[in-house]
């Protein structure tokens, strides 16, 4: 892999791993809205790293996890239950951050079960992305 491409891939996956840590911390602190958002971000960044590495091109400018996964679905394997959660988690990019973007007050409406589901999916995606990219993380 060219050095510039490899560096870009590593930057994306490094940020994905940091976001996963933030998602875990937010969940443990009871900040479920932030946790689901950080899980969404972790998955998005991991998918973008994989697009760059595996397709050798820039990822699409989108936050839609389903669209991003479609870019690489033939190159990586995710469990069906993770794939099935992508539409729900994808929505958190907006709905977990803005009042009236689906929920009046997301910080009061997003619950622990939602945060756990999103985090579980993010952990699987990040583990697969790290393995695929040959990255070891101690997060």
Coordinates of N, CA and C in Angstrom, one line a residue:
X1 N 0.9 -1.2 0.0 CA 0.0 0.0 0.0 C 0.9 1.2 0.0
X2 N 0.6 2.2 -0.8 CA 1.4 3.4 -0.9 C 1.4 4.1 0.5
X3 N 2.5 4.8 0.8 CA 2.6 5.4 2.1 C 1.5 6.4 2.4
X4 N 1.1 7.2 1.4 CA 0.1 8.3 1.7 C -1.3 7.6 1.9
X5 N -1.6 6.6 1.1 CA -2.8 5.9 1.3 C -2.8 5.2 2.7
X6 N -1.7 4.5 3.0 CA -1.6 3.8 4.3 C -1.8 4.7 5.4
X7 N -1.2 5.9 5.4 CA -1.3 6.9 6.4 C -2.8 7.4 6.6
X8 N -3.4 7.6 5.5 CA -4.8 8.0 5.5 C -5.7 6.9 6.1
X9 N -5.5 5.7 5.7 CA -6.2 4.6 6.3 C -6.0 4.5 7.8
X10 N -4.7 4.6 8.2 CA -4.4 4.5 9.6 C -5.0 5.7 10.4
X11 N -5.1 6.8 9.8 CA -5.7 8.0 10.5 C -7.2 7.7 10.7
X12 N -7.9 7.2 9.7 CA -9.3 6.9 9.8 C -9.6 5.8 10.9
X13 N -8.8 4.7 10.8 CA -9.1 3.6 11.8 C -8.7 4.0 13.2
X14 N -7.6 4.8 13.3 CA -7.2 5.3 14.7 C -8.4 6.1 15.3
X15 N -9.0 7.0 14.5 CA -10.1 7.8 15.0 C -11.3 6.9 15.3
X16 N -11.5 5.9 14.5 CA -12.6 5.0 14.8 C -12.4 4.3 16.1
X17 N -11.2 3.9 16.4 CA -10.9 3.3 17.7 C -11.1 4.2 18.8
X18 N -10.7 5.5 18.7 CA -10.9 6.5 19.7 C -12.4 6.7 20.0
X19 N -13.2 6.7 18.9 CA -14.6 6.9 19.0 C -15.3 5.8 19.7
X20 N -14.7 4.6 19.5 CA -15.3 3.4 20.2 C -15.0 3.5 21.7
X21 N -13.9 4.0 22.1 CA -13.5 4.3 23.5 C -14.5 5.3 24.1
X22 N -14.8 6.3 23.3 CA -15.7 7.4 23.8 C -17.1 6.8 23.9
X23 N -17.5 5.9 23.0 CA -18.9 5.3 23.1 C -19.0 4.5 24.4
X24 N -17.9 3.7 24.7 CA -18.0 2.9 25.9 C -18.0 3.8 27.1
X25 N -17.2 4.8 27.1 CA -17.2 5.7 28.3 C -18.5 6.4 28.5
X26 N -19.1 6.9 27.4 CA -20.4 7.5 27.5 C -21.5 6.6 28.0
X27 N -21.5 5.4 27.5 CA -22.4 4.4 28.0 C -22.3 4.1 29.5
X28 N -21.0 4.0 29.9 CA -20.8 3.7 31.4 C -21.2 4.9 32.2
X29 N -21.2 6.1 31.7 CA -21.6 7.3 32.4 C -23.0 7.6 32.3
X30 N -23.8 6.8 31.5 CA -25.2 7.0 31.3 C -25.6 8.1 30.3
X31 N -24.6 8.5 29.5 CA -24.9 9.5 28.5 C -25.2 8.7 27.2
X32 N -26.4 8.2 27.1 CA -26.7 7.3 26.0 C -26.8 7.9 24.7
X33 N -27.2 9.2 24.6 CA -27.3 9.9 23.3 C -25.9 10.1 22.8
X34 N -24.9 10.4 23.6 CA -23.5 10.6 23.1 C -23.0 9.2 22.8
X35 N -23.3 8.2 23.5 CA -22.8 6.9 23.2 C -23.3 6.4 21.9
X36 N -24.5 6.5 21.5 CA -25.0 6.0 20.2 C -24.4 6.8 19.1
X37 N -24.2 8.1 19.3 CA -23.5 9.0 18.3 C -22.1 8.5 18.1
X38 N -21.4 8.3 19.2 CA -20.0 7.9 19.0 C -19.9 6.5 18.4
X39 N -20.8 5.6 18.7 CA -20.8 4.3 18.0 C -21.0 4.5 16.5
X40 N -22.0 5.3 16.2 CA -22.2 5.6 14.7 C -20.9 6.1 14.1
X41 N -20.2 7.1 14.8 CA -19.0 7.6 14.2 C -17.9 6.6 14.1
X42 N -17.8 5.7 15.1 CA -16.8 4.7 15.0 C -17.0 3.8 13.8
X43 N -18.2 3.4 13.6 CA -18.5 2.5 12.4 C -18.3 3.3 11.1
X44 N -18.7 4.5 11.0 CA -18.6 5.3 9.8 C -17.1 5.4 9.5
X45 N -16.3 5.7 10.4 CA -14.8 5.9 10.2 C -14.1 4.6 9.8
X46 N -14.6 3.5 10.5 CA -14.0 2.2 10.1 C -14.3 1.8 8.7
X47 N -15.6 2.1 8.3 CA -16.0 1.8 6.9 C -15.2 2.6 5.9
X48 N -15.0 3.9 6.3 CA -14.3 4.8 5.4 C -12.8 4.3 5.2
X49 N -12.2 3.9 6.3 CA -10.9 3.3 6.3 C -10.8 2.1 5.4
X50 N -11.8 1.3 5.5 CA -11.9 0.1 4.6 C -12.1 0.4 3.2
X51 N -12.9 1.4 2.9 CA -13.1 1.8 1.5 C -11.8 2.3 0.9
X52 N -11.1 3.1 1.6 CA -9.8 3.6 1.1 C -8.8 2.5 0.9
X53 N -8.7 1.6 1.9 CA -7.7 0.5 1.8 C -8.1 -0.6 0.8
X54 N -9.3 -1.0 0.7 CA -9.7 -2.1 -0.1 C -10.1 -1.7 -1.5
X55 N -10.7 -0.5 -1.7 CA -11.1 0.0 -3.0 C -10.1 1.0 -3.6
X56 N -9.1 1.4 -2.8 CA -8.1 2.3 -3.3 C -8.7 3.6 -3.9
X57 N -9.7 4.1 -3.2 CA -10.3 5.4 -3.6 C -10.9 6.1 -2.4
X58 N -11.2 7.3 -2.5 CA -11.8 8.1 -1.4 C -13.2 7.5 -1.2
X59 N -13.6 7.5 0.1 CA -14.9 7.0 0.4 C -16.0 8.1 0.0
X60 N -17.2 7.6 -0.1 CA -18.3 8.5 -0.4 C -18.5 9.5 0.7
X61 N -18.9 10.7 0.3 CA -19.2 11.8 1.4 C -20.6 11.6 1.9
X62 N -20.7 10.7 2.8 CA -22.0 10.4 3.4 C -21.8 9.9 4.8
X63 N -22.8 10.0 5.6 CA -22.8 9.5 7.0 C -23.7 8.2 7.1
X64 N -24.2 7.8 6.0 CA -25.2 6.7 5.9 C -24.4 5.4 6.0
X65 N -24.5 4.7 7.1 CA -23.7 3.4 7.3 C -24.1 2.3 6.3
X66 N -25.4 2.3 5.8 CA -25.8 1.3 4.9 C -25.1 1.6 3.5
X67 N -25.1 2.8 3.1 CA -24.4 3.2 1.9 C -22.9 2.8 1.9
X68 N -22.3 3.2 3.0 CA -20.9 2.9 3.2 C -20.6 1.4 3.2
X69 N -21.4 0.6 3.9 CA -21.2 -0.8 3.9 C -21.4 -1.4 2.5
X70 N -22.4 -0.9 1.7 CA -22.6 -1.4 0.4 C -21.3 -1.2 -0.5
X71 N -20.5 -0.3 -0.2 CA -19.2 -0.1 -0.9 C -18.3 -1.2 -0.7
X72 N -18.3 -1.9 0.4 CA -17.3 -2.9 0.8 C -17.9 -4.3 1.1
X73 N -19.2 -4.4 1.0 CA -19.9 -5.7 1.5 C -19.3 -6.9 0.8
X74 N -18.8 -6.8 -0.4 CA -18.3 -8.0 -1.1 C -16.9 -8.3 -0.7
X75 N -16.3 -7.4 0.1 CA -14.9 -7.6 0.5 C -14.7 -7.9 2.0
X76 N -15.7 -7.7 2.8 CA -15.7 -8.0 4.2 C -17.0 -8.7 4.6
X77 N -16.9 -9.5 5.7 CA -18.1 -10.2 6.1 C -18.4 -9.7 7.5
X78 N -19.7 -9.2 7.7 CA -20.2 -8.8 9.0 C -21.4 -9.8 9.3
X79 N -21.5 -10.0 10.6 CA -22.7 -10.8 11.1 C -24.0 -10.2 10.6
X80 N -25.0 -11.0 10.3 CA -26.3 -10.5 9.9 C -26.9 -9.5 10.9
X81 N -26.7 -9.8 12.2 CA -27.3 -9.0 13.2 C -26.7 -7.6 13.2
X82 N -25.4 -7.5 12.9 CA -24.8 -6.2 12.8 C -25.3 -5.4 11.5
X83 N -25.3 -6.1 10.4 CA -25.9 -5.5 9.2 C -27.3 -5.0 9.4
X84 N -28.1 -5.8 10.1 CA -29.5 -5.4 10.4 C -29.6 -4.2 11.3
X85 N -28.6 -3.9 12.1 CA -28.6 -2.7 13.0 C -28.1 -1.4 12.3
X86 N -27.4 -1.6 11.2 CA -26.9 -0.4 10.5 C -27.9 0.8 10.2
X87 N -29.1 0.5 9.7 CA -30.0 1.6 9.5 C -30.4 2.3 10.8
X88 N -30.6 1.6 11.9 CA -30.9 2.2 13.2 C -29.7 3.1 13.6
X89 N -28.5 2.5 13.6 CA -27.4 3.3 14.1 C -27.1 4.5 13.2
X90 N -27.3 4.3 11.9 CA -27.0 5.4 11.0 C -27.8 6.6 11.3
X91 N -29.0 6.5 11.8 CA -29.9 7.6 12.1 C -29.4 8.4 13.3
X92 N -28.6 7.8 14.1 CA -28.1 8.5 15.3 C -27.1 9.7 14.9
X93 N -26.6 9.7 13.7 CA -25.8 10.8 13.3 C -26.5 12.1 13.5
X94 N -27.8 12.2 13.2 CA -28.6 13.4 13.4 C -29.4 13.3 14.6
X95 N -30.2 12.2 14.8 CA -31.2 12.2 15.8 C -30.7 12.2 17.2
X96 N -29.4 11.8 17.4 CA -28.9 11.8 18.8 C -28.3 13.2 19.2
X97 N -28.2 14.1 18.2 CA -27.6 15.4 18.5 C -28.5 16.6 18.5
X98 N -29.6 16.5 17.7 CA -30.4 17.7 17.5 C -31.8 17.5 18.1
X99 N -32.2 18.5 18.8 CA -33.6 18.5 19.3 C -34.6 18.5 18.1
X100 N -35.6 17.8 18.1 CA -36.6 17.8 17.1 C -36.2 17.2 15.8
X101 N -35.1 16.5 15.8 CA -34.7 15.8 14.6 C -35.1 14.3 14.7
X102 N -36.3 14.2 15.1 CA -36.9 12.8 15.4 C -37.3 12.7 16.8
X103 N -36.5 13.2 17.7 CA -36.8 13.2 19.1 C -36.7 14.6 19.6
X104 N -37.7 15.0 20.5 CA -37.6 16.3 21.0 C -36.4 16.6 21.8
X105 N -36.0 15.7 22.7 CA -34.8 15.9 23.5 C -34.1 14.6 23.5
X106 N -33.2 14.4 22.6 CA -32.5 13.1 22.5 C -31.8 12.6 23.8
X107 N -31.2 13.6 24.5 CA -30.5 13.2 25.7 C -31.4 12.6 26.8
X108 N -32.7 12.8 26.6 CA -33.6 12.3 27.6 C -34.4 11.1 27.0
X109 N -34.3 10.9 25.7 CA -35.1 9.8 25.1 C -34.4 8.6 24.6
X110 N -33.1 8.7 24.3 CA -32.3 7.6 23.9 C -32.0 6.8 25.2
X111 N -32.2 5.5 25.1 CA -32.1 4.7 26.3 C -30.9 3.8 26.3
X112 N -30.6 3.1 27.4 CA -29.5 2.2 27.5 C -29.5 1.1 26.5
X113 N -30.6 0.5 26.3 CA -30.7 -0.6 25.4 C -30.3 -0.2 24.0
X114 N -30.7 1.0 23.5 CA -30.2 1.5 22.2 C -28.7 1.7 22.2
X115 N -28.2 2.2 23.3 CA -26.8 2.5 23.4 C -26.0 1.2 23.4
X116 N -26.5 0.2 24.1 CA -25.8 -1.1 24.1 C -25.8 -1.8 22.7
X117 N -27.0 -1.8 22.0 CA -27.1 -2.3 20.7 C -26.1 -1.7 19.7
X118 N -26.0 -0.3 19.8 CA -25.1 0.4 18.9 C -23.7 0.1 19.2
X119 N -23.3 0.0 20.5 CA -22.0 -0.2 20.9 C -21.5 -1.7 20.5
X120 N -22.4 -2.6 20.7 CA -22.1 -4.0 20.4 C -21.8 -4.1 18.9
X121 N -22.6 -3.4 18.1 CA -22.3 -3.4 16.6 C -21.0 -2.8 16.3
X122 N -20.8 -1.6 16.9 CA -19.5 -0.9 16.7 C -18.3 -1.7 17.1
X123 N -18.4 -2.4 18.2 CA -17.3 -3.3 18.6 C -17.0 -4.4 17.6
X124 N -18.0 -5.0 17.0 CA -17.8 -6.0 16.0 C -17.1 -5.4 14.7
X125 N -17.7 -4.3 14.3 CA -17.2 -3.6 13.1 C -15.7 -3.2 13.3
X126 N -15.4 -2.6 14.4 CA -14.0 -2.1 14.6 C -13.1 -3.3 14.7
X127 N -13.5 -4.4 15.4 CA -12.6 -5.6 15.5 C -12.3 -6.1 14.1
X128 N -13.3 -6.2 13.2 CA -13.1 -6.7 11.9 C -12.3 -5.8 11.0
X129 N -12.5 -4.5 11.2 CA -11.7 -3.5 10.4 C -10.3 -3.5 10.9
X130 N -10.0 -3.6 12.2 CA -8.7 -3.7 12.7 C -8.0 -4.9 12.2
X131 N -8.6 -6.0 12.2 CA -8.0 -7.3 11.7 C -7.8 -7.2 10.2
X132 N -8.7 -6.7 9.5 CA -8.6 -6.6 8.0 C -7.4 -5.6 7.6
X133 N -7.3 -4.6 8.4 CA -6.2 -3.6 8.1 C -4.9 -3.9 8.8
X134 N -4.9 -4.9 9.6 CA -3.6 -5.3 10.3 C -3.2 -4.3 11.4
X135 N -4.3 -3.8 12.1 CA -4.0 -2.8 13.1 C -4.3 -3.4 14.5
X136 N -3.4 -3.2 15.4 CA -3.7 -3.6 16.8 C -3.9 -2.4 17.7
X137 N -5.0 -2.5 18.4 CA -5.4 -1.4 19.3 C -5.5 -2.0 20.7
X138 N -5.1 -1.1 21.6 CA -5.2 -1.5 23.0 C -6.3 -0.8 23.8
X139 N -7.4 -0.4 23.0 CA -8.4 0.4 23.6 C -9.3 -0.5 24.4

